[in-house]
Coordinates of N, CA, C and O in Angstrom, one line a residue:
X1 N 153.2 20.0 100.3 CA 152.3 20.9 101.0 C 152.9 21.4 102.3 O 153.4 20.6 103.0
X2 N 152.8 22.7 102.5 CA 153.7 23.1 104.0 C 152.5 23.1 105.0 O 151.3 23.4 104.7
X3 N 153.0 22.7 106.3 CA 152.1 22.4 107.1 C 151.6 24.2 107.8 O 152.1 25.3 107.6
X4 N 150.6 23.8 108.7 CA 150.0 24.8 109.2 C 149.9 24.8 111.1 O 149.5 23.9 111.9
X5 N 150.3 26.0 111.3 CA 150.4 26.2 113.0 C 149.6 26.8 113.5 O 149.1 27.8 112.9
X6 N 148.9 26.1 115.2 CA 147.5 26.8 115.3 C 148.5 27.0 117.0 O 149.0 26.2 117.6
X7 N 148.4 28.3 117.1 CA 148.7 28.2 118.7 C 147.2 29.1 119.2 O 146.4 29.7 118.5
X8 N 147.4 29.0 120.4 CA 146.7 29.3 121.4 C 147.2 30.2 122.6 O 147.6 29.6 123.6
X9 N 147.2 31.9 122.6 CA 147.9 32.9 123.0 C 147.0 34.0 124.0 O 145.9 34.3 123.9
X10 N 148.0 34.2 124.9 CA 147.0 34.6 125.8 C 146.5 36.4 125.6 O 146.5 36.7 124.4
X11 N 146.3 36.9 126.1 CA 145.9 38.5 125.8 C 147.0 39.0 125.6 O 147.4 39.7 124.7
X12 N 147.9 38.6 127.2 CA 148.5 39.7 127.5 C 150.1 39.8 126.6 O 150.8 40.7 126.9
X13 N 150.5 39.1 125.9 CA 151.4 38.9 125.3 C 150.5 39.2 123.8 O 151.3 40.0 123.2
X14 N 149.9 39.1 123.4 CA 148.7 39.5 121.9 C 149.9 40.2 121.3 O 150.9 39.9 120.6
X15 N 149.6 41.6 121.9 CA 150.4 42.8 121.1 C 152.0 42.0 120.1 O 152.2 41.9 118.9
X16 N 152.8 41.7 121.2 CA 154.2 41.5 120.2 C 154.2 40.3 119.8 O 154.9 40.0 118.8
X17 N 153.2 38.9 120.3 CA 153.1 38.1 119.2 C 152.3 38.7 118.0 O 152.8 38.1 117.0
X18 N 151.6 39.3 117.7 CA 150.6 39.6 116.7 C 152.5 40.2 115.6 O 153.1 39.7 114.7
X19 N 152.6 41.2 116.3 CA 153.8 41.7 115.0 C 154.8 40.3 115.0 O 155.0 40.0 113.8
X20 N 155.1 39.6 115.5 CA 156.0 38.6 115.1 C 155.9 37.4 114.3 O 156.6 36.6 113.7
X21 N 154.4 37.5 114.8 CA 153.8 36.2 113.9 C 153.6 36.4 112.0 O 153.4 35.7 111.0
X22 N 153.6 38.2 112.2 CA 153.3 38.5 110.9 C 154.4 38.2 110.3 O 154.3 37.7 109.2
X23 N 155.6 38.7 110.9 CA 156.9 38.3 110.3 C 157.1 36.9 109.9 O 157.5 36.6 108.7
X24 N 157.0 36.1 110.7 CA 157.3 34.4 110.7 C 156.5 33.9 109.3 O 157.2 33.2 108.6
X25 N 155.0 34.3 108.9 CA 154.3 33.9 108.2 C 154.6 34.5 107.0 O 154.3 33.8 106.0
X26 N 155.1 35.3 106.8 CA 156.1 36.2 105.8 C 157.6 35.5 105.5 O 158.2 35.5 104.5
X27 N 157.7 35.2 106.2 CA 159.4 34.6 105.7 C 159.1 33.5 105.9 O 159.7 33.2 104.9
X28 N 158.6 32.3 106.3 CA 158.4 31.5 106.0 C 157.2 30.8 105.2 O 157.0 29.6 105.0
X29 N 156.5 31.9 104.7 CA 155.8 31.3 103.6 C 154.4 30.5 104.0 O 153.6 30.1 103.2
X30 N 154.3 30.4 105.4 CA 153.3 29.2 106.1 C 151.9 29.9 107.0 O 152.0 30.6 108.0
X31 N 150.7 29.3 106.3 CA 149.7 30.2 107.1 C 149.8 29.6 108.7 O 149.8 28.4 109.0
X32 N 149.8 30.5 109.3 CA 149.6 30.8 110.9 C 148.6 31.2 111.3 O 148.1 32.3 111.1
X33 N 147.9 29.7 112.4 CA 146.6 30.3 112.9 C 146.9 31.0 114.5 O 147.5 30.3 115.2
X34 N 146.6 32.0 114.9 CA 146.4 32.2 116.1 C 145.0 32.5 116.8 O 144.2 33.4 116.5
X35 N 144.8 31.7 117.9 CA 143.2 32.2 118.8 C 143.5 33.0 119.6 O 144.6 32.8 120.1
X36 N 142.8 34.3 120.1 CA 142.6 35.1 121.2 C 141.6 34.6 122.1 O 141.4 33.4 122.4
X37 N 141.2 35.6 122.5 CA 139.8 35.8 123.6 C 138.9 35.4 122.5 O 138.4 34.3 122.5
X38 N 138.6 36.2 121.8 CA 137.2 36.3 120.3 C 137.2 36.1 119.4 O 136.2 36.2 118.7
X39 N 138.5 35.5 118.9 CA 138.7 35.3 117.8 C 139.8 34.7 117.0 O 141.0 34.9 117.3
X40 N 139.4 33.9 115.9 CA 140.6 33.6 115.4 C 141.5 34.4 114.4 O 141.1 35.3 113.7
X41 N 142.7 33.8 114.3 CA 143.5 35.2 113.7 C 144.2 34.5 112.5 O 145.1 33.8 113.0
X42 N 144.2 34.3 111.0 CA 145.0 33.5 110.2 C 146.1 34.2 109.9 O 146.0 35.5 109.9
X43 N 147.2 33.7 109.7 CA 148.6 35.2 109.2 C 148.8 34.3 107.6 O 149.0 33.1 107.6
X44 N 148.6 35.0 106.5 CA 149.8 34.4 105.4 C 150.2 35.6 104.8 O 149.7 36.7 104.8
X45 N 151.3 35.2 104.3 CA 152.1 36.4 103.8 C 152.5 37.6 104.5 O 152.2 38.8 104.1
X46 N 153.1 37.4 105.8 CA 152.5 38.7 106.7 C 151.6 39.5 107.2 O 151.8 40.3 108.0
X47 N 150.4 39.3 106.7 CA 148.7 39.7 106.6 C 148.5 39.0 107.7 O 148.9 38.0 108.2
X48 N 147.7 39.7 108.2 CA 146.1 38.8 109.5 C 145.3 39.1 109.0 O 145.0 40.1 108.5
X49 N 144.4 37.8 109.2 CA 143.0 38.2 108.9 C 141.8 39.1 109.6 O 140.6 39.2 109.3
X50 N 142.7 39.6 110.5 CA 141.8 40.8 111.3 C 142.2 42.3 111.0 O 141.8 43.3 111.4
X51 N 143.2 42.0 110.0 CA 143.9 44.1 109.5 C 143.9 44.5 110.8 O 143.3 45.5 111.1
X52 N 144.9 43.8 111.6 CA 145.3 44.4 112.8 C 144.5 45.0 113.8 O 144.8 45.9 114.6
X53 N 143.4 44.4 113.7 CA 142.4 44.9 114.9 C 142.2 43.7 115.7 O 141.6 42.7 115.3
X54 N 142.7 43.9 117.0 CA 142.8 42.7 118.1 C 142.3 44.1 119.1 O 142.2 44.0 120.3

């Protein structure tokens, strides 16, 4: 079973983690959680669970 990453990301950096993370979760195969301000964000397969609305 591949493990799972939860970070904790500030606003102002949001924008280019959001595209990088999509990548990471994409090539590595591994769901990625990220929290904002409002919400939580899951990545697998390059997907977010928000369709890119932060």
């Amino acid at each position: 079973m591949k493990s799972k990453y939860l970070v904790d990301s500030g606003t102002e950096h949001y924008a280019y983690c959001h595209v990088v993370v999509k990548l990471i979760s994409k090539v590595t195969g591994r769901l990625i959680i990220l929290r904002d301000a409002n919400r939580f964000h899951h990545f697998k397969d390059g997907v977010c669970s928000c369709n890119d609305y932060w």
